Short mmCIF file of C-alpha atoms and ligand atoms in Angstrom, two decimals:
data_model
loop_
_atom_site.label_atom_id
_atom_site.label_comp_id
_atom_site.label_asym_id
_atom_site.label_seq_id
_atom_site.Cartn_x
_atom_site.Cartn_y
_atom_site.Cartn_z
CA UNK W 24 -0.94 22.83 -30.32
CA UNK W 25 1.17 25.14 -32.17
CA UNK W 26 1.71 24.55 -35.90
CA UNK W 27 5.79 25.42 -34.99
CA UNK W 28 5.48 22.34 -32.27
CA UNK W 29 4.23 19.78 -34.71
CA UNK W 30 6.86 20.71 -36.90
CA UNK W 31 9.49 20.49 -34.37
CA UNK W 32 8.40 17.09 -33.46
CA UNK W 33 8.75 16.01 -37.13
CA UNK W 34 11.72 17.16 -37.35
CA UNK W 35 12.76 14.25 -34.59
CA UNK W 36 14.89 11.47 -36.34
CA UNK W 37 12.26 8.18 -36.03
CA UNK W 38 13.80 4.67 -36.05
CA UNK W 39 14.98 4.58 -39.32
CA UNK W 40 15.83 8.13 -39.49
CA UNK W 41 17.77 7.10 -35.94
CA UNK W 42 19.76 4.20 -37.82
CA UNK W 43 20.47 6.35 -41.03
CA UNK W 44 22.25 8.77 -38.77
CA UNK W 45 24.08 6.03 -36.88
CA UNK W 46 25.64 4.99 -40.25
CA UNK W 47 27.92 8.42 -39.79
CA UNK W 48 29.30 7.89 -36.62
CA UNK W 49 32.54 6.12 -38.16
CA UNK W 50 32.74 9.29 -40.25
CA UNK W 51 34.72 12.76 -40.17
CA UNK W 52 33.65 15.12 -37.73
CA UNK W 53 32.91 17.64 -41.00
CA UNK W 54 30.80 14.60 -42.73
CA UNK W 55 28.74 14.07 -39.28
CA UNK W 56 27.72 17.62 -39.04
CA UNK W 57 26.66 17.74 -42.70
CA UNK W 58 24.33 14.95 -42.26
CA UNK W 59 22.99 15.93 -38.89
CA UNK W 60 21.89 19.59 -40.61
CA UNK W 61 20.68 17.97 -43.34
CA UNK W 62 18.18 15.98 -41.07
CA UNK W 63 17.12 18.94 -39.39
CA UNK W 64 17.10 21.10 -42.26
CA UNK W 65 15.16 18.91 -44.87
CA UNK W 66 12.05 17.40 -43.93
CA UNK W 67 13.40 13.61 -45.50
CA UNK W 68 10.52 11.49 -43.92
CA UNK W 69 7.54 13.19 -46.53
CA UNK W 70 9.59 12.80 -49.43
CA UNK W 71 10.81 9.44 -48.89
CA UNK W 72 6.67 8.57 -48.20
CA UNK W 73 6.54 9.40 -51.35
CA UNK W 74 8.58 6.73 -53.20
CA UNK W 75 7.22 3.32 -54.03
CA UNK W 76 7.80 1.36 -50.77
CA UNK W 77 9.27 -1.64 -53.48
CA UNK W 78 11.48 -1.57 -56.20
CA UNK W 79 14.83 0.36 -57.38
CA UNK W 80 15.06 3.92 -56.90
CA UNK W 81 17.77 6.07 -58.26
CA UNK W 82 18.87 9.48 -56.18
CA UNK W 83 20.73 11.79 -58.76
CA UNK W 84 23.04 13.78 -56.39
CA UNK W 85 22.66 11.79 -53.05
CA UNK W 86 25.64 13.85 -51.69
CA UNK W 87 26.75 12.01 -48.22
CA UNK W 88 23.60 9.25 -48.80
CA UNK W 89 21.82 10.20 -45.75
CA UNK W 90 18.45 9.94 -48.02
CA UNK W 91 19.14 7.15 -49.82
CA UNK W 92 20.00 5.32 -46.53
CA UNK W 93 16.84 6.59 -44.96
CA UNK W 94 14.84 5.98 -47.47
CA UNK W 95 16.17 2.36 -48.08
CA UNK W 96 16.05 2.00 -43.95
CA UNK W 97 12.35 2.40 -43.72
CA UNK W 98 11.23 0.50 -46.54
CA UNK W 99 12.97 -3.25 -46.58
CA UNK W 100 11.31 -4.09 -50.09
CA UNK W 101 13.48 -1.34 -51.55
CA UNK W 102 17.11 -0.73 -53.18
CA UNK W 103 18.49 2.46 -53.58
CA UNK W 104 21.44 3.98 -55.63
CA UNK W 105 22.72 7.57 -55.16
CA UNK W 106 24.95 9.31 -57.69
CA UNK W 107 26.92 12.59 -57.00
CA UNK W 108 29.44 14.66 -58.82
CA UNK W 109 31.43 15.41 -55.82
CA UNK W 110 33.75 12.29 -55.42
CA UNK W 111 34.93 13.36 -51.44
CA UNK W 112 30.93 12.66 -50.75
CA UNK W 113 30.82 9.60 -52.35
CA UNK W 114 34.00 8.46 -50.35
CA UNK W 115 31.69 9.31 -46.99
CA UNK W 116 28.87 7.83 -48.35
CA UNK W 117 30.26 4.78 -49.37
CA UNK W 118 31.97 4.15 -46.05
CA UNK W 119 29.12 4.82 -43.90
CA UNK W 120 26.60 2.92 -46.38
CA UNK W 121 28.75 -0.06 -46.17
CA UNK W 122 26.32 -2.03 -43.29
CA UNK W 123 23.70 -1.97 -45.55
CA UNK W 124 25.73 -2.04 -49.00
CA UNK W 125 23.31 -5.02 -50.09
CA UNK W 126 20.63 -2.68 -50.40
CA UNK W 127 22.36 0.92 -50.89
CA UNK W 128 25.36 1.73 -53.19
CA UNK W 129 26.52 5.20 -54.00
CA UNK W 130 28.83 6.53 -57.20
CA UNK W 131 30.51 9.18 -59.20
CA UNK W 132 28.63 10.13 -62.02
CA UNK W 133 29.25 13.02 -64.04
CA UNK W 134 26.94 15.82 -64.56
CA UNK W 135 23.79 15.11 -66.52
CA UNK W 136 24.15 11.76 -66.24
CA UNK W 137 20.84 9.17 -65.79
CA UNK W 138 22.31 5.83 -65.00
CA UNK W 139 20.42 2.66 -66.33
CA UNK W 140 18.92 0.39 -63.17
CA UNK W 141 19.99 -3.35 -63.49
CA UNK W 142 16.35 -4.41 -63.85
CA UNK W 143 15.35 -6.21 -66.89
CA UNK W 144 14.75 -3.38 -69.26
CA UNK W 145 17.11 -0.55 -67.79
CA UNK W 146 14.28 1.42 -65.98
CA UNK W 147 13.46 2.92 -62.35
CA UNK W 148 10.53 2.32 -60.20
CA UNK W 149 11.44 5.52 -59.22
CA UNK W 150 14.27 8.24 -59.30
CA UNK W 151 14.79 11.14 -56.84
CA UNK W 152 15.96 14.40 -56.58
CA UNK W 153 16.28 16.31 -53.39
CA UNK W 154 17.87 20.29 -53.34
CA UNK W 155 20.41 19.21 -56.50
CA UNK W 156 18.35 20.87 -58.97
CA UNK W 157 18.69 24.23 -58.30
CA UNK W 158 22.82 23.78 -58.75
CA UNK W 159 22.32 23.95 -62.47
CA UNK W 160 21.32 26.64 -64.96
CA UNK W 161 17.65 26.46 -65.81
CA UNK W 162 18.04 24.47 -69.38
CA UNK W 163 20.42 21.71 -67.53
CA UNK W 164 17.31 21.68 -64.85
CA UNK W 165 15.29 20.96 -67.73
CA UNK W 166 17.38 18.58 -69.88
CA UNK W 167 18.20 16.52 -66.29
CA UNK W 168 14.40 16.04 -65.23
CA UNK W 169 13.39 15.42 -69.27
CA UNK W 170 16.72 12.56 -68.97
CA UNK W 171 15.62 11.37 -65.56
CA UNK W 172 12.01 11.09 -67.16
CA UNK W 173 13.18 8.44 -69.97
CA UNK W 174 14.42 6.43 -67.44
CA UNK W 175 11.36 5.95 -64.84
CA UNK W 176 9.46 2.76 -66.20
CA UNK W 177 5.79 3.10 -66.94
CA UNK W 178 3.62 3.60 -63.66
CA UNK W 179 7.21 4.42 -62.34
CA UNK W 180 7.58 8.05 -60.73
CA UNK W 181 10.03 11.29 -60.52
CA UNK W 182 10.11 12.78 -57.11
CA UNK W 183 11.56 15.93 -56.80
CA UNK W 184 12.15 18.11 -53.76
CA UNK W 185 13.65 21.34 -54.50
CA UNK W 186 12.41 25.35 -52.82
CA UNK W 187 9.52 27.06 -54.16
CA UNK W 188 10.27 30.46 -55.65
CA UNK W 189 7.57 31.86 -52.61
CA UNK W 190 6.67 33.04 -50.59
CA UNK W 191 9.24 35.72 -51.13
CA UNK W 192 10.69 36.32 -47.24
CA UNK W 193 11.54 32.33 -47.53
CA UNK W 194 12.73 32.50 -50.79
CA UNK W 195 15.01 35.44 -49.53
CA UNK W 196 16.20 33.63 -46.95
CA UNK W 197 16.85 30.34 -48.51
CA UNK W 198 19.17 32.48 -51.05
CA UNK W 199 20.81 33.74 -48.40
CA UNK W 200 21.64 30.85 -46.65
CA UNK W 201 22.88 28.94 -50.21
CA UNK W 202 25.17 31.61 -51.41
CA UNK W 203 26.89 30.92 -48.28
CA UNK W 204 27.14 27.49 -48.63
CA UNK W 205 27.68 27.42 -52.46
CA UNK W 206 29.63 30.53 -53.28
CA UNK W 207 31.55 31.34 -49.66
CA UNK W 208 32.24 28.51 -47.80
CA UNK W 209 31.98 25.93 -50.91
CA UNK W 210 30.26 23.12 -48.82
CA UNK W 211 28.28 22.28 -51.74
CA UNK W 212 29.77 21.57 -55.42
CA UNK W 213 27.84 23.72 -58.00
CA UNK W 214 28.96 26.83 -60.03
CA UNK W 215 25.55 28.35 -60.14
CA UNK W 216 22.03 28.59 -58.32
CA UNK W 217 19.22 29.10 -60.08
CA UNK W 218 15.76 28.95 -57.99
CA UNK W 219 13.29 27.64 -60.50
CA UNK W 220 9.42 27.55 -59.25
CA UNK W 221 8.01 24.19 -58.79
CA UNK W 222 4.98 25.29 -60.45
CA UNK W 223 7.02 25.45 -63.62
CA UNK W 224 8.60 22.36 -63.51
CA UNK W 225 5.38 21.04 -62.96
CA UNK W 226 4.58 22.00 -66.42
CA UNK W 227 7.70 20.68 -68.26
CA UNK W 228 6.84 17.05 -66.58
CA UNK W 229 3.45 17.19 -68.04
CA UNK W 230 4.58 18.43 -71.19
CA UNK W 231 6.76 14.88 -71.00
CA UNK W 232 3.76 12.94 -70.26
CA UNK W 233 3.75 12.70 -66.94
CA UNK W 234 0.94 13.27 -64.10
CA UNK W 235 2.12 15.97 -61.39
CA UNK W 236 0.91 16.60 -58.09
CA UNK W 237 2.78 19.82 -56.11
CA UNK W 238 2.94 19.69 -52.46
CA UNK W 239 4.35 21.94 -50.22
CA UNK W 240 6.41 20.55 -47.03
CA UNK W 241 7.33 23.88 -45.34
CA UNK W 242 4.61 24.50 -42.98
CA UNK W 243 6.45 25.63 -39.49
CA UNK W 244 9.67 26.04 -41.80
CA UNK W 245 12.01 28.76 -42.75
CA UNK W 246 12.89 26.94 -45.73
CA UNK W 247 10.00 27.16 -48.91
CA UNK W 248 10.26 23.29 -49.22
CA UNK W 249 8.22 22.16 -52.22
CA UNK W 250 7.88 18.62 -53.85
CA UNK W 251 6.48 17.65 -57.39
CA UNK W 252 5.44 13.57 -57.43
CA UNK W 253 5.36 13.19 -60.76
CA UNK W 254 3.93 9.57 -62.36
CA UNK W 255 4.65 8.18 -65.90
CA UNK W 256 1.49 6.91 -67.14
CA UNK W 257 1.15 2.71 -67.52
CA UNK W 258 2.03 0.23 -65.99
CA UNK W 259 5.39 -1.98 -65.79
CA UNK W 260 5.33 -4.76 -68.36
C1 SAM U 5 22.42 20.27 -51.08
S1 SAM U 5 23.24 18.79 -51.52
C2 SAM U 5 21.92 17.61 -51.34
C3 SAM U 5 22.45 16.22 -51.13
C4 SAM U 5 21.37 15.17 -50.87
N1 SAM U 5 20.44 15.07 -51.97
C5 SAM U 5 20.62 15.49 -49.60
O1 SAM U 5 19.43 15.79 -49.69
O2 SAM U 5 21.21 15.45 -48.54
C6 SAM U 5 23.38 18.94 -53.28
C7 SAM U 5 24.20 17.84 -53.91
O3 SAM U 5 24.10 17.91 -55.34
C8 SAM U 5 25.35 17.55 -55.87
N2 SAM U 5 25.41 18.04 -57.26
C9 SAM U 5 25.63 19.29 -57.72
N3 SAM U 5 25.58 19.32 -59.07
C10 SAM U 5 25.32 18.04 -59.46
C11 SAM U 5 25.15 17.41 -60.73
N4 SAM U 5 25.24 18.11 -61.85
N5 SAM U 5 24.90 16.08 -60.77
C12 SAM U 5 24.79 15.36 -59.64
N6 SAM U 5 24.96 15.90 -58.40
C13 SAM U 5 25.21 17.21 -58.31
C14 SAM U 5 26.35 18.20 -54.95
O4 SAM U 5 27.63 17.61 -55.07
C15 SAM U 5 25.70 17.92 -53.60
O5 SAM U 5 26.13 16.72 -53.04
#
């Protein structure tokens, strides 16, 4: 079999990916789109394999929620809560989350911000990141993962899912694709873009402490998809 065709197949919603998507259907025509291409253009199901299948996770910049839902959909022993800048996507996402509102909330939070979790001593099991990142200038890229850091408890992890800087003809394309979506048709909030490598942010974590493994999820993609699972060392007291 093809590499493309495995891909394609992955790209299928599954149950929970099925259900997520469901969640819209009350929603504008605009919002339904948005989460539909986001399906299909980010591969959700790896990164949210990633997460601890218990505990509270924090997404910084859930947009519409369509991950947070997902990835509170196919784990039961997990809470999720997604913060965004953009106030319109928090009004979707807090509509369409509201089935499962025991389990998912979304919120405005301004830029930079790391909320606290309500657990006993303020931490995360685990806090997410997925194509945000690269919205910022480099230095808020940094001071945002070294803020989300402080906040994952110990054992805890940082998941981040952002594009790799290669290979180049992806990279290329990706750019394209985002200035149209950033700078022309302002779907997405964000003054800037700024495409840092995953390789390097790799090297801040560990510079915080932290153990990082790099994986690449673009294999039969356009996209150069790239996640760091990064894990604070110890374990939760
Ligand atoms: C490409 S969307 C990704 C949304 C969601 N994570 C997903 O995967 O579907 C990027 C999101 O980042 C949000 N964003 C941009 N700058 C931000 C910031 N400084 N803090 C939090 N969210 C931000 C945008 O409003 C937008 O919803």
């Amino acid at each position: 079999m093809a590499p493309w065709a495995g891909a394609q197949r992955a790209r299928r919603p599954d149950e929970a990916g099925r259900q997520a998507l469901a969640l819209y259907r009350g929603e504008s025509r605009g919002a339904r789109a948005h989460t539909l291409v986001r399906w299909f253009s980010c591969p959700f199901a790896p990164i949210a394999a990633a997460l601890p299948t218990h505990g509270r996770i924090l997404e910084i910049g859930c947009g519409h929620g369509l991950f947070s839902a997902y990835a509170a959909l196919i784990e039961p022993g997990r809470s999720l809560v997604g913060t965004d800048i953009d106030a319109d996507k928090i009004a979707h996402a807090q509509a369409a989350l509201a089935p499962i509102s025991d389990r998912v909330a979304a919120r405005v939070a301004p830029d930079g911000e790391v909320p606290d979790s309500d657990g006993p001593d303020g931490g995360w099991d685990a806090i997410v990141i997925v194509d945000m990142l690269y919205l910022l200038p480099e230095a808020a890229q940094r001071a945002l993962l070294r803020g989300a850091a402080a906040k994952v408890r110990p054992g805890g992890r940082l998941v981040v899912k952002e594009m790799s800087t290669s290979p180049r003809w992806k990279a290329r394309w990706n750019r394209l694709q985002e200035t149209l979506s950033v700078r022309v048709l302002r779907i997405t909030e964000g003054g800037t873009m700024a495409f840092v490598d995953p390789g390097v942010m790799a090297g801040w974590l560990r510079t915080d402490g932290f153990g990082v493994e790099v994986r690449r999820l673009d294999a039969g993609r356009l996209h150069p998809h790239a996640m760091l699972i990064a894990t604070r060392p110890g374990t939760a007291s």
